[in-house]
Amino acid sequence: MAFFLFFICCLPTLAISLSFSIDYDNNCFMKDGKPFRYISGGMHYFRVPQYYWKDRLLKLKASGMNTVQTYVPWNLHEPIPKQYNFAGNANLTSFLEIAQSLDLLVILRPGPYICAEWDFGGLPGWLLKDPSIVIRSSQGKAYMEAVDAWMSVLLPLVKPFLYENGGPVIMVQVENEYGDYIHCDHQYMLHLQQLFRYHLTDDIILFTTDDGSNLTAIECGTLPSLYTTVDFGANTDPSIPFANQRKLQQKGPLVNSEFYTGWLDYWGTPHQTRTSKVVADALDKILALNASVNLYMFEGGTNFGFWSGADFHGQYQPVPTSYDYDAPLTEAGDLTEKYHAIREVIGKYLTLPDIPIPPATPKYPYGTIEMTKGPEVIDVLTKLSPEGPVKTKYPLTMEQIGQYSGFAWYHAQIPPMFSQSERMLNVEGLVRDRAIIYVGRLRQRTLNRTRGESNATIIIGEFLDLDILVENMGHVGYGENMVDPKGILGNVTIDNVQILNWDIYRLNLDNVVSNESLFKDSYTDFYKTDNAISPRFFKGVIPGVPFGDIGFDFYLHLDNWGKGVVFVNGRNMGRYWPAVGPQQTLYVPASVMSMNQHPSNLVILELDNAPCDYPETCLVKCSTIPVLNGTTSPIYGTAKTTNKALG
């Protein structure tokens, strides 16, 4: 009995002994009282199917890494104000539990801003209902109130998973690369620090990350009370950014929070790669300095749905669906030469775990899929927007009508005085981001933000309907142009006459994809018509695998298709645009496929030019091999007037 009482009394002491701290005198982390160095891999739970989380984390552990780092995207978890999503791929606590079950530590980066080439840098689109909102600043009252409310939901969920509370989370980042933003607002950072401390604990390490080559950015992005870390890639001599870290963080461990194993892509520009040798050699140099490091990325994953973001470096640059990043694991989680090169380097500094490396996930070539025509978008507006249009005298942005991603349809009447004439249509302030213009229900022109196109010549007949389908290709998520509302931002004029009284439809593509009846009508007019390039839905059936009870990963090849969106079993797989590249295939994970040898439904929204003049050419190919480095066609430039129907 005495021993039992002694054991019970000691339980709190055992719990308290869990600690993760910084030894400033010896420039190292301390884990449970012992010196510790983390080697981490970046993996975003929201970019990898939940079905594969354990597989990817096992591969991370087998590489010798002891920690996984992830962002938390606010917009995924609060897509509509006060409506929270922590299910499926948004199940953050499940991800943390799996990591802990594998004895992996976690570095959490909850923002509120994350960048990550994710839509709006992780901020929710509904913040942009007010186009004049001030974000990432203590001067933005509405923004700060929204941040406080969100963190009061998120951080209490995280608190039980802190290492000192028996969980895997050893460090939490405050904001992200704030020194690169236009505001150098230390009051903002101080507010976030206090907010995090209030909802977490006084002992958890709060840190910042900024560009290691830019001392001014580091100074603006941190506080003396936050641990300062830096980021840099394989082509940088690590002594330079670490010297800059030391100017702000005189003592404590050296940390590269984003060591770039590859790089991101943009539509219309060549696929980016970094060689295994360059990355492995650079990692060796970092570890030789006894630094802790996070490899960004260990696996890049996929921007499923409409979650891919955009950058703005002098011009708007949208990001593709694939976030492969030329990482050690491919987009589908397969091992690469780079994985083995990195593992060999890690083995010089840490003992590699005695566990098998999981193999590549199985792939299956589902064959060639015959597609059949479905309805044109213009014919199913009431199905896509069953609540009806928002009626307004002047155009509103997509966010102002509650459409935070995807598409919106603008409709108005052309004044009769323009009947039977050729005129100049102008959209004030550029469309954001791509607009297909119909006159009299026939597609006439396409305006592209990437080309600076704001006007076009249109031919007006006797039918005076003006329709504009606007695509949001991703909110800007980095730099000074982040306040990036979508749709039509200003007046629309024809020969300087303002067009008034608009009906604006929020297009919910799920309403068509899940509605079988819309595809029961006959749309077999395969031969070209005057409206052959009008955005249209197509449907096909992917056959079930003739063995087993599960589906398999594969890639959709859309070589001859133009631009659009793919749905498999109602799940949005993301955008395709092989006409501009570099991405030519779309990754489809096994988790979305039908089980027990049942077929799966494939729906495509083609915006431009489907290869469907004839049934025998209306095809989509399935493959086990991705193509991410295809030929590119420039989509950037400046144009004052366009007469092109396609962009």
CSV table of C-alpha atoms in Angstrom, one decimal, residues 201-553:
chain,number,residue,atom,x,y,z
A,201,THR,CA,1.1,28.2,-21.7
A,202,ASP,CA,4.0,30.4,-20.6
A,203,ASP,CA,6.5,27.6,-21.2
A,204,ILE,CA,5.8,26.7,-24.8
A,205,ILE,CA,8.5,28.0,-27.2
A,206,LEU,CA,7.0,30.7,-29.4
A,207,PHE,CA,9.2,31.5,-32.4
A,208,THR,CA,9.3,33.5,-35.7
A,209,THR,CA,10.7,32.7,-39.1
A,210,ASP,CA,12.1,35.2,-41.6
A,211,ASP,CA,14.3,35.4,-44.7
A,212,GLY,CA,17.8,34.7,-43.5
A,213,SER,CA,19.4,36.9,-46.2
A,214,ASN,CA,17.4,40.0,-45.2
A,215,LEU,CA,18.4,41.5,-41.8
A,216,THR,CA,15.7,44.2,-42.0
A,217,ALA,CA,13.1,41.5,-42.5
A,218,ILE,CA,14.3,39.6,-39.5
A,219,GLU,CA,14.2,42.7,-37.4
A,220,CYS,CA,10.7,43.6,-38.5
A,221,GLY,CA,9.4,40.0,-38.1
A,222,THR,CA,10.4,39.2,-34.6
A,223,LEU,CA,10.4,40.5,-31.0
A,224,PRO,CA,13.0,40.0,-28.2
A,225,SER,CA,10.5,37.8,-26.4
A,226,LEU,CA,10.0,35.5,-29.4
A,227,TYR,CA,12.7,33.0,-30.5
A,228,THR,CA,14.1,34.2,-33.8
A,229,THR,CA,14.8,31.7,-36.6
A,230,VAL,CA,15.6,32.1,-40.3
A,231,ASP,CA,15.0,30.3,-43.6
A,232,PHE,CA,17.1,29.8,-46.6
A,233,GLY,CA,17.7,27.3,-49.4
A,234,ALA,CA,20.4,24.9,-50.7
A,235,ASN,CA,22.2,27.5,-52.8
A,236,THR,CA,23.0,29.7,-49.8
A,237,ASP,CA,26.1,29.5,-47.6
A,238,PRO,CA,24.5,28.8,-44.2
A,239,SER,CA,27.0,30.9,-42.4
A,240,ILE,CA,25.5,34.1,-43.8
A,241,PRO,CA,21.8,33.6,-42.7
A,242,PHE,CA,23.0,32.1,-39.4
A,243,ALA,CA,25.1,35.2,-38.8
A,244,ASN,CA,22.0,37.3,-39.3
A,245,GLN,CA,20.1,35.2,-36.9
A,246,ARG,CA,22.9,35.8,-34.3
A,247,LYS,CA,22.5,39.5,-34.7
A,248,LEU,CA,18.9,39.2,-33.4
A,249,GLN,CA,19.2,36.0,-31.4
A,250,GLN,CA,22.6,36.2,-29.7
A,251,LYS,CA,22.2,32.9,-27.9
A,252,GLY,CA,20.4,29.7,-28.4
A,253,PRO,CA,20.4,27.1,-31.1
A,254,LEU,CA,20.8,27.9,-34.8
A,255,VAL,CA,17.6,27.1,-36.7
A,256,ASN,CA,16.7,27.0,-40.3
A,257,SER,CA,12.9,26.7,-40.2
A,258,GLU,CA,12.5,26.4,-44.0
A,259,PHE,CA,15.4,24.7,-45.8
A,260,TYR,CA,14.1,24.5,-49.3
A,261,THR,CA,14.4,21.0,-50.9
A,262,GLY,CA,12.9,22.3,-54.1
A,263,TRP,CA,10.7,25.2,-55.2
A,264,LEU,CA,7.2,26.1,-56.3
A,265,ASP,CA,5.7,26.3,-59.8
A,266,TYR,CA,3.5,28.9,-61.5
A,267,TRP,CA,1.2,28.3,-64.4
A,268,GLY,CA,2.9,29.1,-67.6
A,269,THR,CA,6.5,28.9,-66.3
A,270,PRO,CA,8.9,25.9,-66.3
A,271,HIS,CA,8.8,23.3,-63.6
A,272,GLN,CA,11.3,24.0,-60.8
A,273,THR,CA,13.8,21.4,-59.5
A,274,ARG,CA,16.8,21.2,-57.2
A,275,THR,CA,19.3,18.3,-57.6
A,276,SER,CA,19.6,15.7,-54.9
A,277,LYS,CA,23.4,16.4,-54.5
A,278,VAL,CA,22.9,20.1,-54.1
A,279,VAL,CA,20.2,19.6,-51.4
A,280,ALA,CA,22.1,16.8,-49.6
A,281,ASP,CA,25.4,18.7,-49.5
A,282,ALA,CA,23.7,21.9,-48.2
A,283,LEU,CA,21.9,19.9,-45.5
A,284,ASP,CA,25.2,18.4,-44.5
A,285,LYS,CA,26.7,21.8,-44.0
A,286,ILE,CA,23.7,22.9,-41.9
A,287,LEU,CA,23.9,19.9,-39.6
A,288,ALA,CA,27.6,20.2,-39.3
A,289,LEU,CA,27.0,23.5,-37.5
A,290,ASN,CA,24.9,21.7,-34.9
A,291,ALA,CA,21.8,23.6,-36.2
A,292,SER,CA,18.3,22.3,-36.1
A,293,VAL,CA,16.5,22.3,-39.4
A,294,ASN,CA,13.1,21.8,-41.1
A,295,LEU,CA,13.1,20.6,-44.6
A,296,TYR,CA,10.5,22.5,-46.6
A,297,MET,CA,9.1,20.4,-48.1
A,298,PHE,CA,9.4,16.7,-47.1
A,299,GLU,CA,6.3,16.1,-49.2
A,300,GLY,CA,4.6,18.9,-51.0
A,301,GLY,CA,1.3,17.3,-51.8
A,302,THR,CA,-1.7,18.7,-53.7
A,303,ASN,CA,-3.8,21.9,-53.7
A,304,PHE,CA,-7.0,20.0,-54.1
A,305,GLY,CA,-10.2,21.9,-54.9
A,306,PHE,CA,-9.7,25.7,-55.3
A,307,TRP,CA,-7.0,26.0,-52.6
A,308,SER,CA,-4.1,26.9,-54.8
A,309,GLY,CA,-3.0,30.5,-54.2
A,310,ALA,CA,-1.0,33.0,-56.1
A,311,ASP,CA,1.9,35.4,-55.7
A,312,PHE,CA,2.4,38.9,-57.0
A,313,HIS,CA,5.9,39.9,-58.0
A,314,GLY,CA,5.1,42.8,-60.3
A,315,GLN,CA,2.3,40.7,-61.8
A,316,TYR,CA,-0.3,38.2,-60.8
A,317,GLN,CA,1.2,34.6,-60.8
A,318,PRO,CA,-1.3,31.8,-60.0
A,319,VAL,CA,0.0,28.5,-58.6
A,320,PRO,CA,-0.9,25.1,-60.1
A,321,THR,CA,-2.8,22.3,-58.5
A,322,SER,CA,0.3,20.2,-57.9
A,323,TYR,CA,2.5,21.3,-55.0
A,324,ASP,CA,5.0,18.5,-55.7
A,325,TYR,CA,7.8,21.0,-54.9
A,326,ASP,CA,10.4,18.5,-56.2
A,327,ALA,CA,10.4,17.3,-52.6
A,328,PRO,CA,12.0,14.0,-51.2
A,329,LEU,CA,8.6,12.4,-51.5
A,330,THR,CA,6.6,13.0,-54.7
A,331,GLU,CA,3.1,14.5,-54.8
A,332,ALA,CA,1.8,11.0,-54.4
A,333,GLY,CA,4.2,10.2,-51.5
A,334,ASP,CA,6.6,8.0,-53.4
A,335,LEU,CA,10.3,7.8,-52.5
A,336,THR,CA,12.8,9.7,-54.7
A,337,GLU,CA,16.6,9.7,-55.1
A,338,LYS,CA,16.5,12.9,-53.0
A,339,TYR,CA,14.9,11.0,-50.1
A,340,HIS,CA,17.7,8.5,-50.0
A,341,ALA,CA,20.4,11.2,-50.3
A,342,ILE,CA,18.9,13.1,-47.4
A,343,ARG,CA,18.5,10.0,-45.3
A,344,GLU,CA,22.2,9.2,-45.8
A,345,VAL,CA,23.2,12.7,-44.6
A,346,ILE,CA,20.9,12.4,-41.6
A,347,GLY,CA,22.5,9.1,-40.7
A,348,LYS,CA,25.8,10.9,-40.1
A,349,TYR,CA,24.3,12.9,-37.2
A,350,LEU,CA,21.4,10.8,-35.8
A,351,THR,CA,20.9,7.1,-35.4
A,352,LEU,CA,18.5,6.0,-38.1
A,353,PRO,CA,15.5,4.0,-36.8
A,354,ASP,CA,15.5,0.3,-37.3
A,355,ILE,CA,12.3,0.2,-39.2
A,356,PRO,CA,11.4,-0.6,-42.8
A,357,ILE,CA,10.9,2.2,-45.3
A,358,PRO,CA,7.3,1.9,-46.6
A,359,PRO,CA,7.1,1.3,-50.3
A,360,ALA,CA,5.5,3.5,-52.9
A,361,THR,CA,1.7,3.5,-52.9
A,362,PRO,CA,0.3,1.2,-55.6
A,363,LYS,CA,-0.9,2.7,-58.8
A,364,TYR,CA,-3.3,1.4,-61.4
A,365,PRO,CA,-3.7,2.4,-65.1
A,366,TYR,CA,-7.5,2.7,-65.3
A,367,GLY,CA,-7.3,3.1,-69.1
A,368,THR,CA,-8.9,5.6,-71.4
A,369,ILE,CA,-12.2,7.2,-70.3
A,370,GLU,CA,-14.8,8.1,-72.9
A,371,MET,CA,-16.4,11.4,-72.0
A,372,THR,CA,-19.9,12.5,-73.0
A,373,LYS,CA,-21.3,16.0,-73.2
A,374,GLY,CA,-23.3,17.5,-70.4
A,375,PRO,CA,-24.9,20.9,-70.1
A,376,GLU,CA,-23.3,24.2,-70.8
A,377,VAL,CA,-22.8,26.4,-67.7
A,378,ILE,CA,-25.1,29.1,-69.1
A,379,ASP,CA,-27.9,26.6,-69.3
A,380,VAL,CA,-27.8,25.4,-65.7
A,381,LEU,CA,-27.3,28.7,-63.8
A,382,THR,CA,-30.4,28.1,-61.7
A,383,LYS,CA,-29.0,24.6,-60.7
A,384,LEU,CA,-25.6,26.0,-60.0
A,385,SER,CA,-27.1,28.9,-58.0
A,386,PRO,CA,-30.5,27.7,-56.6
A,387,GLU,CA,-30.8,30.6,-54.2
A,388,GLY,CA,-30.9,32.9,-57.2
A,389,PRO,CA,-28.8,35.9,-58.1
A,390,VAL,CA,-27.8,38.8,-56.0
A,391,LYS,CA,-29.4,41.9,-57.6
A,392,THR,CA,-27.3,45.1,-57.5
A,393,LYS,CA,-27.1,48.3,-59.5
A,394,TYR,CA,-23.3,48.2,-59.7
A,395,PRO,CA,-21.0,45.1,-59.9
A,396,LEU,CA,-20.0,43.6,-56.5
A,397,THR,CA,-16.9,41.5,-55.8
A,398,MET,CA,-17.2,37.8,-55.4
A,399,GLU,CA,-16.5,38.1,-51.6
A,400,GLN,CA,-19.3,40.7,-51.3
A,401,ILE,CA,-21.8,38.2,-52.5
A,402,GLY,CA,-20.4,35.4,-50.3
A,403,GLN,CA,-18.5,33.5,-53.0
A,404,TYR,CA,-15.0,32.9,-51.7
A,405,SER,CA,-13.6,30.6,-54.4
A,406,GLY,CA,-14.3,29.2,-57.8
A,407,PHE,CA,-16.6,31.1,-60.1
A,408,ALA,CA,-19.3,33.8,-60.3
A,409,TRP,CA,-21.6,34.7,-63.2
A,410,TYR,CA,-22.4,38.4,-63.9
A,411,HIS,CA,-25.5,39.2,-66.1
A,412,ALA,CA,-26.8,42.5,-67.3
A,413,GLN,CA,-28.6,44.0,-70.3
A,414,ILE,CA,-26.8,45.9,-73.1
A,415,PRO,CA,-28.6,49.2,-73.9
A,416,PRO,CA,-30.7,48.9,-77.1
A,417,MET,CA,-28.8,51.8,-78.7
A,418,PHE,CA,-25.8,49.4,-79.2
A,419,SER,CA,-27.8,46.8,-81.1
A,420,GLN,CA,-26.2,45.6,-84.4
A,421,SER,CA,-22.8,47.2,-83.8
A,422,GLU,CA,-19.2,46.6,-82.9
A,423,ARG,CA,-18.2,48.2,-79.6
A,424,MET,CA,-15.5,48.4,-77.0
A,425,LEU,CA,-16.2,46.8,-73.6
A,426,ASN,CA,-14.1,47.8,-70.7
A,427,VAL,CA,-13.8,46.4,-67.2
A,428,GLU,CA,-12.4,49.0,-64.7
A,429,GLY,CA,-9.5,47.7,-62.7
A,430,LEU,CA,-9.0,44.4,-64.5
A,431,VAL,CA,-11.1,41.3,-63.9
A,432,ARG,CA,-9.8,39.0,-61.2
A,433,ASP,CA,-8.7,36.8,-62.5
A,434,ARG,CA,-10.1,35.5,-65.8
A,435,ALA,CA,-13.3,36.5,-67.5
A,436,ILE,CA,-15.2,34.8,-70.3
A,437,ILE,CA,-17.5,37.3,-72.0
A,438,TYR,CA,-20.8,36.3,-73.7
A,439,VAL,CA,-22.9,38.6,-75.9
A,440,GLY,CA,-26.4,37.3,-76.8
A,441,ARG,CA,-25.5,34.0,-75.1
A,442,LEU,CA,-22.5,33.4,-77.4
A,443,ARG,CA,-19.0,33.4,-76.1
A,444,GLN,CA,-17.0,36.2,-77.7
A,445,ARG,CA,-13.9,37.1,-75.7
A,446,THR,CA,-11.6,36.2,-72.8
A,447,LEU,CA,-9.9,38.7,-70.5
A,448,ASN,CA,-6.9,37.6,-68.5
A,449,ARG,CA,-5.5,39.4,-65.5
A,450,THR,CA,-2.1,37.9,-66.1
A,451,ARG,CA,-1.9,39.8,-69.4
A,452,GLY,CA,-3.3,43.0,-68.0
A,453,GLU,CA,-6.4,42.8,-70.2
A,454,SER,CA,-9.2,45.1,-69.3
A,455,ASN,CA,-11.1,45.7,-72.5
A,456,ALA,CA,-12.1,43.9,-75.7
A,457,THR,CA,-14.0,44.5,-78.9
A,458,ILE,CA,-17.4,42.8,-78.9
A,459,ILE,CA,-20.0,42.3,-81.7
A,460,ILE,CA,-23.5,43.0,-80.6
A,461,GLY,CA,-26.5,41.6,-82.5
A,462,GLU,CA,-30.2,41.7,-81.8
A,463,PHE,CA,-29.9,39.8,-78.5
A,464,LEU,CA,-28.7,42.2,-75.8
A,465,ASP,CA,-27.7,39.8,-72.9
A,466,LEU,CA,-24.2,40.5,-71.5
A,467,ASP,CA,-22.9,37.7,-69.4
A,468,ILE,CA,-19.4,37.5,-67.8
A,469,LEU,CA,-18.2,34.3,-66.2
A,470,VAL,CA,-15.4,35.2,-63.8
A,471,GLU,CA,-12.9,32.7,-62.4
A,472,ASN,CA,-11.0,33.2,-59.1
A,473,MET,CA,-7.7,31.6,-59.8
A,474,GLY,CA,-6.4,32.0,-56.3
A,475,HIS,CA,-6.1,34.9,-53.9
A,476,VAL,CA,-2.6,36.4,-53.6
A,477,GLY,CA,-0.9,35.0,-50.6
A,478,TYR,CA,2.4,36.8,-50.4
A,479,GLY,CA,3.6,40.4,-50.5
A,480,GLU,CA,2.1,43.8,-50.4
A,481,ASN,CA,-0.8,43.0,-52.8
A,482,MET,CA,-2.5,40.5,-50.6
A,483,VAL,CA,-5.8,42.4,-50.3
A,484,ASP,CA,-7.0,40.8,-53.5
A,485,PRO,CA,-10.8,40.7,-53.9
A,486,LYS,CA,-12.1,38.7,-56.8
A,487,GLY,CA,-14.6,39.1,-59.6
A,488,ILE,CA,-15.4,42.5,-61.1
A,489,LEU,CA,-14.0,45.3,-58.9
A,490,GLY,CA,-15.2,48.4,-60.8
A,491,ASN,CA,-17.6,49.7,-63.5
A,492,VAL,CA,-18.3,47.9,-66.7
A,493,THR,CA,-18.7,50.2,-69.7
A,494,ILE,CA,-19.5,49.8,-73.4
A,495,ASP,CA,-18.1,52.8,-75.3
A,496,ASN,CA,-17.8,54.7,-72.0
A,497,VAL,CA,-21.5,54.0,-71.2
A,498,GLN,CA,-21.8,52.4,-67.8
A,499,ILE,CA,-23.7,49.1,-67.6
A,500,LEU,CA,-26.1,49.0,-64.6
A,501,ASN,CA,-28.4,46.6,-62.9
A,502,TRP,CA,-26.6,43.3,-62.5
A,503,ASP,CA,-27.6,39.8,-61.5
A,504,ILE,CA,-24.7,38.0,-59.9
A,505,TYR,CA,-24.8,34.2,-59.4
A,506,ARG,CA,-22.7,32.3,-56.9
A,507,LEU,CA,-21.8,29.1,-58.7
A,508,ASN,CA,-21.8,26.0,-56.6
A,509,LEU,CA,-20.3,23.4,-58.8
A,510,ASP,CA,-21.3,20.6,-56.3
A,511,ASN,CA,-24.9,21.2,-57.3
A,512,VAL,CA,-24.2,20.0,-60.8
A,513,VAL,CA,-21.6,17.4,-60.1
A,514,SER,CA,-23.9,15.6,-57.6
A,515,ASN,CA,-27.0,16.0,-59.8
A,516,GLU,CA,-27.3,12.9,-62.0
A,517,SER,CA,-30.4,14.1,-63.7
A,518,LEU,CA,-28.5,16.9,-65.4
A,519,PHE,CA,-26.6,14.4,-67.4
A,520,LYS,CA,-29.6,12.3,-68.5
A,521,ASP,CA,-30.6,14.7,-71.3
A,522,SER,CA,-29.0,14.2,-74.7
A,523,TYR,CA,-26.0,16.4,-75.5
A,524,THR,CA,-24.7,14.3,-78.4
A,525,ASP,CA,-24.3,17.2,-80.9
A,526,PHE,CA,-20.5,16.6,-81.1
A,527,TYR,CA,-20.0,18.5,-84.3
A,528,LYS,CA,-18.8,22.0,-83.9
A,529,THR,CA,-21.3,24.8,-83.5
A,530,ASP,CA,-20.9,28.6,-83.1
A,531,ASN,CA,-20.8,28.0,-79.3
A,532,ALA,CA,-18.4,25.1,-79.3
A,533,ILE,CA,-16.1,26.8,-76.9
A,534,SER,CA,-18.7,27.7,-74.3
A,535,PRO,CA,-17.9,26.3,-70.9
A,536,ARG,CA,-19.5,22.9,-70.5
A,537,PHE,CA,-19.7,19.9,-68.3
A,538,PHE,CA,-18.6,16.5,-69.5
A,539,LYS,CA,-19.1,13.1,-67.8
A,540,GLY,CA,-17.4,9.8,-67.9
A,541,VAL,CA,-17.1,6.6,-65.9
A,542,ILE,CA,-13.8,5.2,-64.5
A,543,PRO,CA,-14.1,1.4,-64.4
A,544,GLY,CA,-13.6,-0.4,-61.1
A,545,VAL,CA,-10.3,-2.3,-60.5
A,546,PRO,CA,-11.0,-5.9,-61.5
A,547,PHE,CA,-9.5,-7.2,-58.3
A,548,GLY,CA,-9.4,-6.4,-54.5
A,549,ASP,CA,-11.7,-4.2,-52.6
A,550,ILE,CA,-10.0,-0.8,-52.7
A,551,GLY,CA,-9.1,1.7,-55.4
A,552,PHE,CA,-5.6,2.8,-56.4
A,553,ASP,CA,-3.8,6.1,-57.0
